[in-house]
Amino acid sequence: MTSTVNDDPFGTGEIRDRVLRAWAQSPARFREDANAEEDFALGGYRDRVVVELAQNAADAAVRAGVPGRLRLTLRGAVLTAANTGSPLDAAGVEALSTLRASAKRDDEGAAGRFGVGFSAVVAVSDRPAIVSARTGGVEWSAARARLLAARTPALLEELERRGGHVPLLRLPFPLDEAVDVPDGFDTVVRLPLRDDEAAGRVREQLRQAGPALLLALPALTSVEIDVDGETRTLTAEHDEAAGTVVIDGTRWRTAEDHGVLRPDLLADRPTEERARPVWQVRWAVPDTGDLAGTPAVVHAPTPSDERLDLPALLIASFPLAPDRRHVAPGPLTDFLVERAADAYARLLRALPTSTRLLDLVPGPVAAGELDARIRRAVLDRLPEVPLLPAAGAERVRGRDAVAVDGPAAFVELLDGGDDPVVPGLLPPAWPVRHAALGALGVRRLDLADVIDELAALDREPAWWRGLYETLTGAPADALGALPVPLADGDRLVRGPRGLLVAADGVDPARLGALGLRFVHPDAVHPLLPRLGAVEAGPRAVLADPAVRAAVEGSFDADDPDEIAEAVLGLVRAAGIEPGEEPWLAELALPGADGDLYPAGELLLPDSPLRDLIAADAPFGVADAELVERWGAGVLAAAGVLEVFAVARAEDVEPAALADGDVSLHLDDEDRWADDVLARVGDQELPPLLPEFQAVRDLELVDGWDAALRLLAGRPALRAAVVEPAHVTLHDGRRVAVPSYTAWWLRRHPVLNGRRPTEFHFPGEDDLLAGLYDPAPAGLDRPFLLALGVRTSLADLLAEPGGAQELLDRMGDPARTVPRQRLGRLWTAVADNASALEPPERVRAVVDGEVEVVDAADALVLDRPDLLPLLRGQPLVIASHGDAAEHLAELLDLPLAGEEIEGVVRTDGEKRPVPAVVRAVLPDAPGTYIAHDRLVVDGVSVPWWCGDGQAHATGPWGLARALAWLSGRWEARLPAEAVLRDPGALPTLLAENDLES
């Protein structure tokens, strides 16, 4: 349809005359109108021509009550906007030509409210026109307005000052050329664009036009955009009942509210606004979650510059500041912020319960002041809004919801359908760590916290197994308190660590008396051993502390037989060897006399110990029915004695044992520990016995002959005797010491009624013959060695206390020591002993005979020249003189040389020592004193060296004097021979060669 040019259907001439008169009368009015138009065109509406054209189209549709359609066409440098609805009329023309005097103020539902939106066209066009097919058209022209202004003298100065710029829209003109109105449309706006820049801005606005245009202007059902022949169409299908709008296939969900404003909310607003006391807010979000390029700003109802950084579009009748781009502060804005928050909460509540809801929860960071206020208002409401899906409820409030940070399968199990384990539990697909959950007030539980709360549940064991399956891949540190049902059916305990999982051969039902914590068979799962449960065969069950506690408390139990039955069953199933678990000896078992005994104090009926132990020993005999029920092997493994029991321990500290800080309940164990410490000497750190074994109850034996044969014949018992204990020192060295058992046997009369250390092996070391008796036959050598039977003088002296023992035996008159061995024994004592307890009696030589005398009467011979002066004197004589001084110190006896005055009473002649003697005694003195008769202390002697010189009466004495002074006492006889017969020297040397 083509609009025809007519005279002036809208009375534009009268409008122009009125405006020009006003300007002429007051050029300031001209200036004000020009400035205002510039402010709107270049400020608040500079980039809103497309939006304002759409808004006018929407208002026209509202006034006509028809669906709004808009076609925007850009051809070259001309933009046209065709729309349906009410046509242009005189009131509209006047409103468009009068700033801030809208003709729509009484139109309910109109978007335009202030009469300034059309000024956006001035930003891009100098000759806008509007044409309605039925009523005609009107145009505005910068050139024509400038001519009219120039004809008004009062305006010339201002016009010149403004460079010819006039307020374009204040002077409407009749349409002076035909304009086509497309078929199906009622009105068209034609905008010849000012220049390429204006065309580029319009082109960009057309490109950005999208769903927000139809959402902000619901009166429009379609917007067709044609840019140089490329056309796209936006359509909107509204479903008010469902609160949705489908735009180009994308469904937008909306929530809106409106009403009448209280007067106090408008008190600070202009009159035009107060005349329209209505408010409206509308939210829209797309199902896709993508705002599809929609500007992230508040629409009021068209886009403002107020940033809104939410994934939703807000359209609200916020009051705008004079720049038409920002929301004005005041009570109306405060009111609308609250109403917007209410509507947003309703919008979220109406959305499907998917995790997308979380993206619509405002975060803590706002894009501006208004955005921050809206966020705060929304966040104040959302925790009380039932938005979230939860176990056992359709929707719950955030503050009533729980998010569990755990495996999805675990969360699904906790959901429980109609019987949720955790009320208000969010489905597993919901991201537990999403910040929105915290904003909604959702209580977040870590896996460990949930596990901790599960202990209050009452579920069947199979349910728990299913729970464990859901936690297979969960971190172990979160599962420490995982509840586990026990096999007794009555208990649910926290934490699998230490619980028992019955393996083959273990029946928990038969072990109830032991207080064991077995996992219920229906709840067993591979997760439990990973968390510390013990896969328990019979041995592992026996190792459980509860079994040991039951054994130790079996005497006081209500039913000791039940405990014994359970423990012995485990012993049999585990194949325990006797002595392997020594604590089993505490198990209360019935004796033949009907009384209860610790297993370790019961003897098997055919035990050889029955004939070995003392009559008053605290042992009973095992009940015959008990033996028949379990067999001797099981009972022996439980500690019942067939033979001696062997005590075993690890990491024993001898120092602690010696001080009584620990006890192995062995006879004289502290003394054995002292002996061990003496053998290893002082150490920087206490020594340690990593492994310890000992035969028990030795002090109760009465028949030692048979007992020793038993100890020697049973491997386990024999090992406890013959295998030494190994002590580990702080520097890592290992020192072997006698075992406790061997140490104890050595110190008791167990071998033919005497201590084993009183015997020796005959024929091995003649030095011990006479001091020790030969070891009796019947026991093997290694066993007797372990008992301490003596082998040699060297081994005896190497033992702690060995030298003292030798000294005591040498002073025993009942012992015999031949003269030829005595000096060697005294020498061995002197060479090997460092300290001794001085003896009361000593074995000495008296005038060539060996006698045992009081030590107070004896002297230690330190020089052979003293012998003629010591007639009848008991002498302790070592085999070499160098030992005399040390021996005297050890025995606390005087040296003979210290007791004899030794004064030479006769004169002699100094003579040179014959040279021939130096072949035998190279270090012999050069001279000697020859005496016809040598008297010392009134006694005639053959030689003397007491004053450091050689005195002699002949060859016999001279040879001895020279040998002693040369330190070659053993060479005295060869020296005598060459002194008597110097010619025999070659023969003597040849004989010596044969000896070497």
mmCIF file of N, CA and C in Angstrom, residues 191 432 557 586 692:
data_model
loop_
_atom_site.group_PDB
_atom_site.id
_atom_site.type_symbol
_atom_site.label_atom_id
_atom_site.label_comp_id
_atom_site.label_asym_id
_atom_site.label_seq_id
_atom_site.Cartn_x
_atom_site.Cartn_y
_atom_site.Cartn_z
ATOM 1 N N LEU A 191 13.602 5.882 7.560
ATOM 2 C CA LEU A 191 14.743 6.635 8.058
ATOM 3 C C LEU A 191 15.859 6.625 7.036
ATOM 4 N N VAL A 432 28.398 -31.629 44.528
ATOM 5 C CA VAL A 432 28.430 -31.331 45.958
ATOM 6 C C VAL A 432 29.168 -30.031 46.257
ATOM 7 N N ALA A 557 35.381 -66.985 84.403
ATOM 8 C CA ALA A 557 34.274 -66.957 83.445
ATOM 9 C C ALA A 557 33.074 -67.707 83.996
ATOM 10 N N GLU A 586 47.609 -70.402 80.248
ATOM 11 C CA GLU A 586 46.703 -69.828 81.241
ATOM 12 C C GLU A 586 45.279 -70.356 81.114
ATOM 13 N N PHE A 692 64.469 -65.394 72.872
ATOM 14 C CA PHE A 692 64.758 -66.014 74.173
ATOM 15 C C PHE A 692 63.942 -67.290 74.282
#
